[in-house]
C-alpha positions as YAML, in Angstrom:
chain: A
units: angstrom
residues:
- id: 1
  name: ALA
  ca: [243.91, 146.80, -10.90]
- id: 2
  name: SER
  ca: [240.35, 146.17, -9.70]
- id: 3
  name: ILE
  ca: [240.68, 148.26, -6.52]
- id: 4
  name: GLY
  ca: [243.05, 150.87, -7.88]
- id: 5
  name: GLN
  ca: [244.32, 152.68, -10.96]
- id: 6
  name: VAL
  ca: [247.74, 152.19, -12.54]
- id: 7
  name: HIS
  ca: [249.85, 155.09, -13.83]
- id: 8
  name: ARG
  ca: [253.20, 155.34, -15.58]
- id: 9
  name: ALA
  ca: [255.41, 157.93, -13.89]
- id: 10
  name: LYS
  ca: [258.98, 159.22, -13.77]
- id: 11
  name: THR
  ca: [261.04, 159.60, -10.60]
- id: 12
  name: LEU
  ca: [263.18, 162.63, -9.85]
- id: 13
  name: ASP
  ca: [266.25, 160.77, -11.11]
- id: 14
  name: GLY
  ca: [264.53, 160.06, -14.45]
- id: 15
  name: SER
  ca: [263.62, 156.41, -13.92]
- id: 16
  name: TYR
  ca: [260.29, 155.22, -15.32]
- id: 17
  name: VAL
  ca: [258.06, 153.47, -12.79]
- id: 18
  name: VAL
  ca: [254.52, 152.14, -12.43]
- id: 19
  name: MET
  ca: [252.39, 153.52, -9.59]
- id: 20
  name: LYS
  ca: [249.22, 151.74, -8.50]
- id: 21
  name: VAL
  ca: [246.98, 154.09, -6.54]
- id: 22
  name: GLN
  ca: [244.07, 152.68, -4.55]
- id: 23
  name: TYR
  ca: [240.64, 154.20, -5.08]
- id: 24
  name: PRO
  ca: [239.59, 156.28, -2.05]
- id: 25
  name: GLY
  ca: [237.37, 154.47, 0.44]
- id: 26
  name: VAL
  ca: [237.74, 150.98, -1.08]
- id: 27
  name: ALA
  ca: [239.18, 149.36, 2.04]
- id: 28
  name: ASN
  ca: [236.48, 150.83, 4.29]
- id: 29
  name: SER
  ca: [233.61, 149.71, 2.05]
- id: 30
  name: ILE
  ca: [234.54, 146.03, 1.72]
- id: 31
  name: GLU
  ca: [232.74, 144.81, 4.83]
- id: 32
  name: SER
  ca: [229.44, 146.58, 4.12]
- id: 33
  name: ASP
  ca: [229.49, 145.73, 0.39]
- id: 34
  name: LEU
  ca: [230.06, 142.02, 1.04]
- id: 35
  name: ARG
  ca: [227.45, 141.97, 3.80]
- id: 36
  name: ASN
  ca: [224.88, 143.49, 1.42]
- id: 37
  name: LEU
  ca: [225.84, 141.04, -1.32]
- id: 38
  name: GLN
  ca: [225.45, 138.06, 0.99]
- id: 39
  name: MET
  ca: [222.05, 139.31, 2.17]
- id: 40
  name: LEU
  ca: [220.91, 139.66, -1.45]
- id: 41
  name: ILE
  ca: [222.10, 136.14, -2.28]
- id: 42
  name: ASN
  ca: [220.36, 134.70, 0.77]
- id: 43
  name: LEU
  ca: [217.10, 136.49, 0.01]
- id: 44
  name: THR
  ca: [217.02, 135.45, -3.65]
- id: 45
  name: GLY
  ca: [218.30, 131.91, -3.14]
- id: 46
  name: LEU
  ca: [220.71, 132.37, -6.05]
- id: 47
  name: ALA
  ca: [223.47, 130.28, -4.47]
- id: 48
  name: PRO
  ca: [223.01, 126.48, -4.41]
- id: 49
  name: LEU
  ca: [223.49, 124.81, -1.03]
- id: 50
  name: GLY
  ca: [226.59, 122.96, -2.23]
- id: 51
  name: LEU
  ca: [228.37, 126.26, -2.82]
- id: 52
  name: PHE
  ca: [228.47, 127.01, 0.94]
- id: 53
  name: ILE
  ca: [228.24, 130.74, 0.23]
- id: 54
  name: GLU
  ca: [229.06, 131.76, 3.82]
- id: 55
  name: GLU
  ca: [232.48, 130.13, 3.54]
- id: 56
  name: VAL
  ca: [233.06, 131.62, 0.09]
- id: 57
  name: MET
  ca: [232.27, 135.08, 1.44]
- id: 58
  name: ARG
  ca: [234.46, 134.62, 4.51]
- id: 59
  name: VAL
  ca: [237.49, 133.62, 2.44]
- id: 60
  name: GLY
  ca: [236.82, 136.38, -0.09]
- id: 61
  name: ARG
  ca: [236.48, 138.99, 2.67]
- id: 62
  name: ASN
  ca: [239.86, 138.09, 4.16]
- id: 63
  name: GLU
  ca: [241.52, 138.09, 0.76]
- id: 64
  name: LEU
  ca: [240.11, 141.47, -0.25]
- id: 65
  name: LYS
  ca: [241.22, 143.05, 3.02]
- id: 66
  name: SER
  ca: [244.73, 141.74, 2.41]
- id: 67
  name: GLU
  ca: [244.74, 143.05, -1.16]
- id: 68
  name: CYS
  ca: [243.90, 146.55, 0.09]
- id: 69
  name: ASP
  ca: [247.20, 146.73, 1.99]
- id: 70
  name: TYR
  ca: [249.79, 147.70, -0.62]
- id: 71
  name: GLN
  ca: [252.62, 147.45, 1.90]
- id: 72
  name: ASN
  ca: [251.67, 143.80, 2.30]
- id: 73
  name: GLU
  ca: [251.68, 143.49, -1.49]
- id: 74
  name: MET
  ca: [255.15, 145.02, -1.57]
- id: 75
  name: GLU
  ca: [256.43, 142.37, 0.85]
- id: 76
  name: ASN
  ca: [254.83, 139.64, -1.28]
- id: 77
  name: GLN
  ca: [256.45, 141.03, -4.42]
- id: 78
  name: LEU
  ca: [259.89, 141.27, -2.82]
- id: 79
  name: LYS
  ca: [259.60, 137.68, -1.61]
- id: 80
  name: PHE
  ca: [258.52, 136.42, -5.03]
- id: 81
  name: LYS
  ca: [261.30, 138.36, -6.71]
- id: 82
  name: GLN
  ca: [263.88, 136.60, -4.57]
- id: 83
  name: LEU
  ca: [262.29, 133.18, -5.07]
- id: 84
  name: VAL
  ca: [262.13, 133.56, -8.86]
- id: 85
  name: GLU
  ca: [265.67, 134.94, -9.12]
- id: 86
  name: ASN
  ca: [267.02, 132.02, -7.07]
- id: 87
  name: ASP
  ca: [265.30, 129.39, -9.22]
- id: 88
  name: PRO
  ca: [267.74, 128.28, -11.96]
- id: 89
  name: GLN
  ca: [265.08, 127.17, -14.42]
- id: 90
  name: LEU
  ca: [262.91, 130.28, -14.11]
- id: 91
  name: HIS
  ca: [266.00, 132.47, -14.41]
- id: 92
  name: GLN
  ca: [267.17, 130.60, -17.51]
- id: 93
  name: GLU
  ca: [263.70, 130.78, -19.07]
- id: 94
  name: ARG
  ca: [263.61, 134.56, -18.54]
- id: 95
  name: PHE
  ca: [260.88, 134.80, -15.91]
- id: 96
  name: ARG
  ca: [261.26, 138.01, -13.92]
- id: 97
  name: VAL
  ca: [259.57, 140.00, -11.14]
- id: 98
  name: PRO
  ca: [259.89, 143.82, -11.23]
- id: 99
  name: GLY
  ca: [261.59, 145.58, -8.33]
- id: 100
  name: VAL
  ca: [259.65, 147.68, -5.82]
- id: 101
  name: TYR
  ca: [260.39, 151.19, -4.53]
- id: 102
  name: LYS
  ca: [259.99, 150.96, -0.75]
- id: 103
  name: ASP
  ca: [260.29, 154.72, -0.28]
- id: 104
  name: LEU
  ca: [257.46, 155.32, -2.78]
- id: 105
  name: THR
  ca: [255.08, 152.71, -1.33]
- id: 106
  name: THR
  ca: [252.37, 153.17, 1.31]
- id: 107
  name: LYS
  ca: [249.25, 151.24, 2.30]
- id: 108
  name: GLN
  ca: [247.39, 152.89, -0.63]
- id: 109
  name: ILE
  ca: [250.22, 153.33, -3.18]
- id: 110
  name: ILE
  ca: [252.71, 150.83, -4.54]
- id: 111
  name: THR
  ca: [255.51, 151.75, -6.93]
- id: 112
  name: SER
  ca: [257.35, 149.21, -9.10]
- id: 113
  name: ASP
  ca: [259.85, 149.16, -11.94]
- id: 114
  name: PHE
  ca: [258.31, 149.87, -15.34]
- id: 115
  name: VAL
  ca: [258.55, 146.83, -17.62]
- id: 116
  name: ARG
  ca: [257.44, 146.41, -21.22]
- id: 117
  name: GLY
  ca: [255.15, 143.67, -22.45]
- id: 118
  name: GLY
  ca: [251.68, 142.67, -23.49]
- id: 119
  name: THR
  ca: [249.31, 140.38, -21.61]
- id: 120
  name: ILE
  ca: [250.36, 136.80, -22.17]
- id: 121
  name: ASP
  ca: [247.08, 135.70, -23.75]
- id: 122
  name: LYS
  ca: [248.01, 137.85, -26.76]
- id: 123
  name: VAL
  ca: [250.88, 135.55, -27.79]
- id: 124
  name: ALA
  ca: [248.67, 132.86, -29.34]
- id: 125
  name: HIS
  ca: [250.13, 133.72, -32.78]
- id: 126
  name: LEU
  ca: [253.67, 132.71, -31.79]
- id: 127
  name: ASP
  ca: [255.10, 129.41, -33.03]
- id: 128
  name: GLN
  ca: [254.20, 126.21, -31.20]
- id: 129
  name: ASP
  ca: [257.61, 125.77, -29.57]
- id: 130
  name: GLU
  ca: [257.53, 129.20, -27.95]
- id: 131
  name: ARG
  ca: [253.95, 128.78, -26.77]
- id: 132
  name: ASN
  ca: [254.87, 125.39, -25.33]
- id: 133
  name: ARG
  ca: [257.90, 126.90, -23.59]
- id: 134
  name: ILE
  ca: [255.81, 129.61, -21.95]
- id: 135
  name: ALA
  ca: [253.04, 127.19, -20.92]
- id: 136
  name: TYR
  ca: [255.43, 124.58, -19.52]
- id: 137
  name: ASN
  ca: [257.22, 127.13, -17.40]
- id: 138
  name: ILE
  ca: [253.95, 128.57, -16.09]
- id: 139
  name: MET
  ca: [253.01, 125.05, -14.99]
- id: 140
  name: TYR
  ca: [256.50, 124.65, -13.51]
- id: 141
  name: LEU
  ca: [256.09, 127.96, -11.67]
- id: 142
  name: THR
  ca: [252.69, 126.90, -10.32]
- id: 143
  name: MET
  ca: [254.13, 123.63, -9.01]
- id: 144
  name: GLN
  ca: [257.07, 125.43, -7.43]
- id: 145
  name: GLU
  ca: [254.78, 127.92, -5.71]
- id: 146
  name: LEU
  ca: [252.66, 125.21, -4.12]
- id: 147
  name: PHE
  ca: [254.96, 122.28, -3.45]
- id: 148
  name: THR
  ca: [258.39, 123.86, -3.01]
- id: 149
  name: TRP
  ca: [257.94, 127.44, -1.83]
- id: 150
  name: ARG
  ca: [254.51, 126.85, -0.22]
- id: 151
  name: PHE
  ca: [253.82, 130.48, -1.11]
- id: 152
  name: MET
  ca: [251.54, 131.22, -4.04]
- id: 153
  name: GLN
  ca: [250.30, 134.22, -5.97]
- id: 154
  name: THR
  ca: [246.66, 133.17, -6.21]
- id: 155
  name: ASP
  ca: [245.25, 135.57, -8.82]
- id: 156
  name: PRO
  ca: [245.36, 133.79, -12.21]
- id: 157
  name: ASN
  ca: [244.37, 136.88, -14.22]
- id: 158
  name: TRP
  ca: [246.22, 136.73, -17.55]
- id: 159
  name: GLY
  ca: [247.03, 140.41, -17.12]
- id: 160
  name: ASN
  ca: [249.38, 139.43, -14.30]
- id: 161
  name: PHE
  ca: [251.74, 137.88, -16.87]
- id: 162
  name: LEU
  ca: [253.41, 140.33, -19.25]
- id: 163
  name: TYR
  ca: [255.35, 138.97, -22.22]
- id: 164
  name: ASP
  ca: [258.03, 141.03, -23.97]
- id: 165
  name: MET
  ca: [258.34, 139.73, -27.54]
- id: 166
  name: GLY
  ca: [261.62, 141.57, -28.06]
- id: 167
  name: THR
  ca: [263.45, 139.72, -25.29]
- id: 168
  name: PHE
  ca: [261.19, 136.64, -24.85]
- id: 169
  name: THR
  ca: [260.85, 137.64, -21.19]
- id: 170
  name: THR
  ca: [257.82, 136.88, -19.03]
- id: 171
  name: PHE
  ca: [257.23, 139.39, -16.23]
- id: 172
  name: LEU
  ca: [255.14, 138.44, -13.19]
- id: 173
  name: ILE
  ca: [253.20, 141.33, -11.66]
- id: 174
  name: ASP
  ca: [250.49, 142.08, -9.06]
- id: 175
  name: PHE
  ca: [251.06, 140.23, -5.80]
- id: 176
  name: GLY
  ca: [248.16, 141.53, -3.72]
- id: 177
  name: ALA
  ca: [246.57, 138.07, -3.63]
- id: 178
  name: ALA
  ca: [249.16, 135.70, -2.18]
- id: 179
  name: ARG
  ca: [249.14, 133.19, 0.63]
- id: 180
  name: GLU
  ca: [251.23, 130.54, 2.38]
- id: 181
  name: TYR
  ca: [250.30, 126.86, 2.72]
- id: 182
  name: SER
  ca: [251.17, 124.62, 5.66]
- id: 183
  name: LYS
  ca: [253.51, 121.69, 5.20]
- id: 184
  name: GLN
  ca: [250.75, 119.32, 6.35]
- id: 185
  name: PHE
  ca: [248.35, 120.60, 3.71]
- id: 186
  name: VAL
  ca: [250.95, 120.46, 0.94]
- id: 187
  name: ASP
  ca: [251.99, 116.90, 1.85]
- id: 188
  name: GLY
  ca: [248.38, 115.70, 1.68]
- id: 189
  name: TYR
  ca: [247.52, 117.64, -1.46]
- id: 190
  name: LEU
  ca: [250.59, 116.31, -3.30]
- id: 191
  name: ARG
  ca: [249.44, 112.78, -2.52]
- id: 192
  name: ILE
  ca: [246.00, 113.63, -3.97]
- id: 193
  name: VAL
  ca: [247.60, 115.05, -7.13]
- id: 194
  name: CYS
  ca: [249.66, 111.89, -7.55]
- id: 195
  name: ALA
  ca: [246.59, 109.70, -6.97]
- id: 196
  name: ASN
  ca: [244.80, 111.59, -9.74]
- id: 197
  name: ALA
  ca: [247.84, 111.24, -12.02]
- id: 198
  name: ASN
  ca: [247.88, 107.47, -11.37]
- id: 199
  name: ARG
  ca: [244.07, 107.12, -11.43]
- id: 200
  name: ASP
  ca: [244.37, 105.57, -7.98]
- id: 201
  name: GLU
  ca: [240.83, 105.72, -6.60]
- id: 202
  name: GLU
  ca: [241.67, 104.12, -3.25]
- id: 203
  name: THR
  ca: [244.35, 106.67, -2.34]
- id: 204
  name: LEU
  ca: [242.31, 109.58, -3.71]
- id: 205
  name: MET
  ca: [239.31, 108.74, -1.53]
- id: 206
  name: ALA
  ca: [241.37, 107.99, 1.57]
- id: 207
  name: LYS
  ca: [243.26, 111.29, 1.40]
- id: 208
  name: SER
  ca: [240.09, 113.20, 0.51]
- id: 209
  name: HIS
  ca: [238.43, 111.97, 3.68]
- id: 210
  name: GLU
  ca: [241.54, 112.66, 5.74]
- id: 211
  name: MET
  ca: [241.81, 116.25, 4.42]
- id: 212
  name: LYS
  ca: [238.07, 116.91, 4.92]
- id: 213
  name: PHE
  ca: [237.10, 117.16, 1.25]
- id: 214
  name: LEU
  ca: [234.55, 114.44, 2.06]
- id: 215
  name: THR
  ca: [232.62, 113.57, 5.23]
- id: 216
  name: GLY
  ca: [232.06, 109.87, 4.63]
- id: 217
  name: GLN
  ca: [228.29, 110.37, 4.27]
- id: 218
  name: GLU
  ca: [228.24, 111.35, 0.57]
- id: 219
  name: ASN
  ca: [225.95, 109.58, -1.90]
- id: 220
  name: LYS
  ca: [227.21, 107.69, -4.95]
- id: 221
  name: ILE
  ca: [226.62, 110.66, -7.26]
- id: 222
  name: MET
  ca: [228.87, 112.91, -5.22]
- id: 223
  name: LEU
  ca: [231.58, 110.27, -4.80]
- id: 224
  name: GLU
  ca: [231.65, 109.58, -8.53]
- id: 225
  name: ALA
  ca: [231.81, 113.30, -9.33]
- id: 226
  name: HIS
  ca: [234.64, 113.77, -6.84]
- id: 227
  name: LYS
  ca: [236.61, 110.90, -8.35]
- id: 228
  name: MET
  ca: [236.04, 111.89, -11.97]
- id: 229
  name: SER
  ca: [236.77, 115.59, -11.41]
- id: 230
  name: GLY
  ca: [240.03, 114.61, -9.72]
- id: 231
  name: PHE
  ca: [241.02, 112.22, -12.49]
- id: 232
  name: THR
  ca: [240.13, 114.85, -15.10]
- id: 233
  name: VAL
  ca: [242.34, 117.46, -13.42]
- id: 234
  name: GLY
  ca: [245.07, 114.82, -13.33]
- id: 235
  name: GLU
  ca: [244.89, 114.08, -17.07]
- id: 236
  name: PRO
  ca: [247.88, 116.28, -18.05]
- id: 237
  name: PHE
  ca: [249.98, 114.13, -15.70]
- id: 238
  name: TRP
  ca: [248.73, 110.70, -16.82]
- id: 239
  name: SER
  ca: [251.59, 109.91, -19.19]
- id: 240
  name: ASP
  ca: [254.93, 111.15, -20.47]
- id: 241
  name: GLU
  ca: [253.37, 112.10, -23.80]
- id: 242
  name: PRO
  ca: [252.57, 115.77, -24.57]
- id: 243
  name: PHE
  ca: [249.10, 116.72, -23.36]
- id: 244
  name: ASP
  ca: [246.95, 118.72, -25.80]
- id: 245
  name: PHE
  ca: [245.23, 121.22, -23.50]
- id: 246
  name: ARG
  ca: [243.00, 122.75, -26.17]
- id: 247
  name: GLY
  ca: [242.08, 119.52, -27.93]
- id: 248
  name: SER
  ca: [241.27, 117.70, -24.70]
- id: 249
  name: ASN
  ca: [238.16, 119.79, -23.88]
- id: 250
  name: ILE
  ca: [239.25, 119.46, -20.26]
- id: 251
  name: SER
  ca: [237.46, 122.60, -19.06]
- id: 252
  name: SER
  ca: [234.03, 121.58, -20.41]
- id: 253
  name: ARG
  ca: [234.35, 118.10, -18.91]
- id: 254
  name: LEU
  ca: [235.28, 119.56, -15.53]
- id: 255
  name: SER
  ca: [232.19, 121.77, -15.67]
- id: 256
  name: GLN
  ca: [229.99, 118.70, -16.10]
- id: 257
  name: HIS
  ca: [231.28, 117.23, -12.83]
- id: 258
  name: SER
  ca: [230.95, 120.56, -10.99]
- id: 259
  name: SER
  ca: [227.15, 120.53, -11.26]
- id: 260
  name: ALA
  ca: [227.02, 117.46, -9.00]
- id: 261
  name: PHE
  ca: [229.10, 119.30, -6.40]
- id: 262
  name: MET
  ca: [226.53, 122.10, -6.22]
- id: 263
  name: LYS
  ca: [223.72, 119.63, -5.54]
- id: 264
  name: HIS
  ca: [225.32, 116.91, -3.44]
- id: 265
  name: ARG
  ca: [228.37, 118.27, -1.60]
- id: 266
  name: LEU
  ca: [227.94, 117.96, 2.17]
- id: 267
  name: THR
  ca: [230.85, 120.05, 3.42]
- id: 268
  name: PRO
  ca: [232.89, 122.99, 2.18]
- id: 269
  name: PRO
  ca: [236.40, 122.08, 1.03]
- id: 270
  name: PRO
  ca: [239.46, 123.09, 3.09]
- id: 271
  name: GLU
  ca: [239.92, 126.87, 3.19]
- id: 272
  name: GLU
  ca: [243.18, 126.65, 1.23]
- id: 273
  name: VAL
  ca: [241.38, 125.16, -1.75]
- id: 274
  name: TYR
  ca: [239.35, 128.26, -2.67]
- id: 275
  name: THR
  ca: [242.36, 130.28, -3.78]
- id: 276
  name: LEU
  ca: [244.44, 127.26, -4.83]
- id: 277
  name: HIS
  ca: [241.89, 125.84, -7.24]
- id: 278
  name: ARG
  ca: [241.30, 129.29, -8.71]
- id: 279
  name: LYS
  ca: [245.02, 129.50, -9.46]
- id: 280
  name: LEU
  ca: [245.19, 125.98, -10.91]
- id: 281
  name: ALA
  ca: [242.14, 126.62, -13.10]
- id: 282
  name: GLY
  ca: [243.79, 129.82, -14.34]
- id: 283
  name: ALA
  ca: [247.00, 127.97, -15.23]
- id: 284
  name: TYR
  ca: [245.02, 125.35, -17.17]
- id: 285
  name: MET
  ca: [242.98, 128.01, -18.98]
- id: 286
  name: LEU
  ca: [246.16, 129.82, -19.97]
- id: 287
  name: CYS
  ca: [247.58, 126.58, -21.39]
- id: 288
  name: ILE
  ca: [244.33, 126.16, -23.34]
- id: 289
  name: LYS
  ca: [244.56, 129.73, -24.64]
- id: 290
  name: LEU
  ca: [248.15, 129.13, -25.77]
- id: 291
  name: GLY
  ca: [247.20, 125.84, -27.44]
- id: 292
  name: ALA
  ca: [249.92, 124.17, -25.38]
- id: 293
  name: MET
  ca: [250.96, 120.57, -26.08]
- id: 294
  name: ILE
  ca: [253.37, 119.73, -23.29]
- id: 295
  name: PRO
  ca: [254.46, 116.65, -21.29]
- id: 296
  name: LEU
  ca: [253.93, 117.14, -17.56]
- id: 297
  name: ARG
  ca: [254.19, 113.76, -15.85]
- id: 298
  name: ASN
  ca: [257.95, 114.05, -15.47]
- id: 299
  name: LEU
  ca: [257.49, 117.51, -13.92]
- id: 300
  name: LEU
  ca: [255.29, 115.93, -11.24]
- id: 301
  name: ARG
  ca: [257.79, 113.10, -10.89]
- id: 302
  name: GLN
  ca: [260.57, 115.63, -10.18]
- id: 303
  name: VAL
  ca: [258.40, 117.39, -7.61]
- id: 304
  name: VAL
  ca: [257.82, 114.11, -5.74]
- id: 305
  name: GLU
  ca: [261.51, 113.16, -5.90]
- id: 306
  name: ASN
  ca: [262.52, 116.50, -4.37]
- id: 307
  name: HIS
  ca: [259.75, 116.61, -1.77]
- id: 308
  name: GLU
  ca: [260.27, 115.56, 1.83]
- id: 309
  name: PHE
  ca: [257.03, 114.20, 3.29]
- id: 310
  name: ASP
  ca: [256.47, 114.64, 7.03]
- id: 311
  name: ASP
  ca: [253.56, 112.18, 7.27]
- id: 312
  name: GLY
  ca: [255.73, 109.09, 7.78]
- id: 313
  name: LEU
  ca: [254.41, 107.33, 4.64]
- id: 314
  name: PRO
  ca: [256.44, 106.21, 1.60]
- id: 315
  name: PRO
  ca: [256.42, 108.76, -1.25]
- id: 316
  name: PRO
  ca: [254.01, 108.15, -4.15]
- id: 317
  name: ILE
  ca: [255.35, 106.19, -7.10]
- id: 318
  name: LEU
  ca: [254.99, 107.68, -10.59]
- id: 319
  name: GLU
  ca: [256.21, 105.04, -13.03]
...
């Protein structure tokens, strides 16, 4: 807990719980700390123009303020608990969200059920089938959060996934960073994901302009970087064959395209993208850590088949 400290405790009735207690003064210091940080960055010129640091700081400021409200986190956790419990696949695959004690939660203290498990990055020694099962269901969860629930826990920290080796259960914890996405945004973004999966440059560029990822004035370097970064992110969905996350070197190739963004990007991306891409990058990195080799195109196909688009256009085709 970056803004608080976590303790194991016992209630009066003998139940073991976890209490996260916020450090004193954290919420009140956010505004001044971020203002000082932005001033330092501006004075030193550390941030490239293509980063659009003002927008990064604005989004980060709003997110941090939300994370400081543990009653808001409690509501997020209760909502996620219900969503996960009502999802047949996640229930079958033993994904769980701990319960919350409303009477032991305030704006600075949140109390949850105590669950056993180690951080999920520590399971790299398990057999390939189990690592694949965990990775596939984390990708399934990520897709459900964005495209079905339109409500996502946006902190990809591996410590927010606890794995109990005795019961093969994955516990999801820490819901301070969570946000909703509009139906309009999700419809457009799903079309972009499908365009990347199909390596459909025409649709990718058209939707990128429509959603304000691009202005229409970009140079060839930026347009090529935008296309290739999108296609690279779409690689796990290119075919029905298992995708080797570790062997693909996908993260290093994405980094190569990112340098062009810092130099040539003319506009900040939509606000939703800051937290969304952080979550997607975290899911990919976890699959890399687990050495996952999993087929994902059919997962995307199922998402499209179950999705109702409100934009009046035919749904994407994933053959």
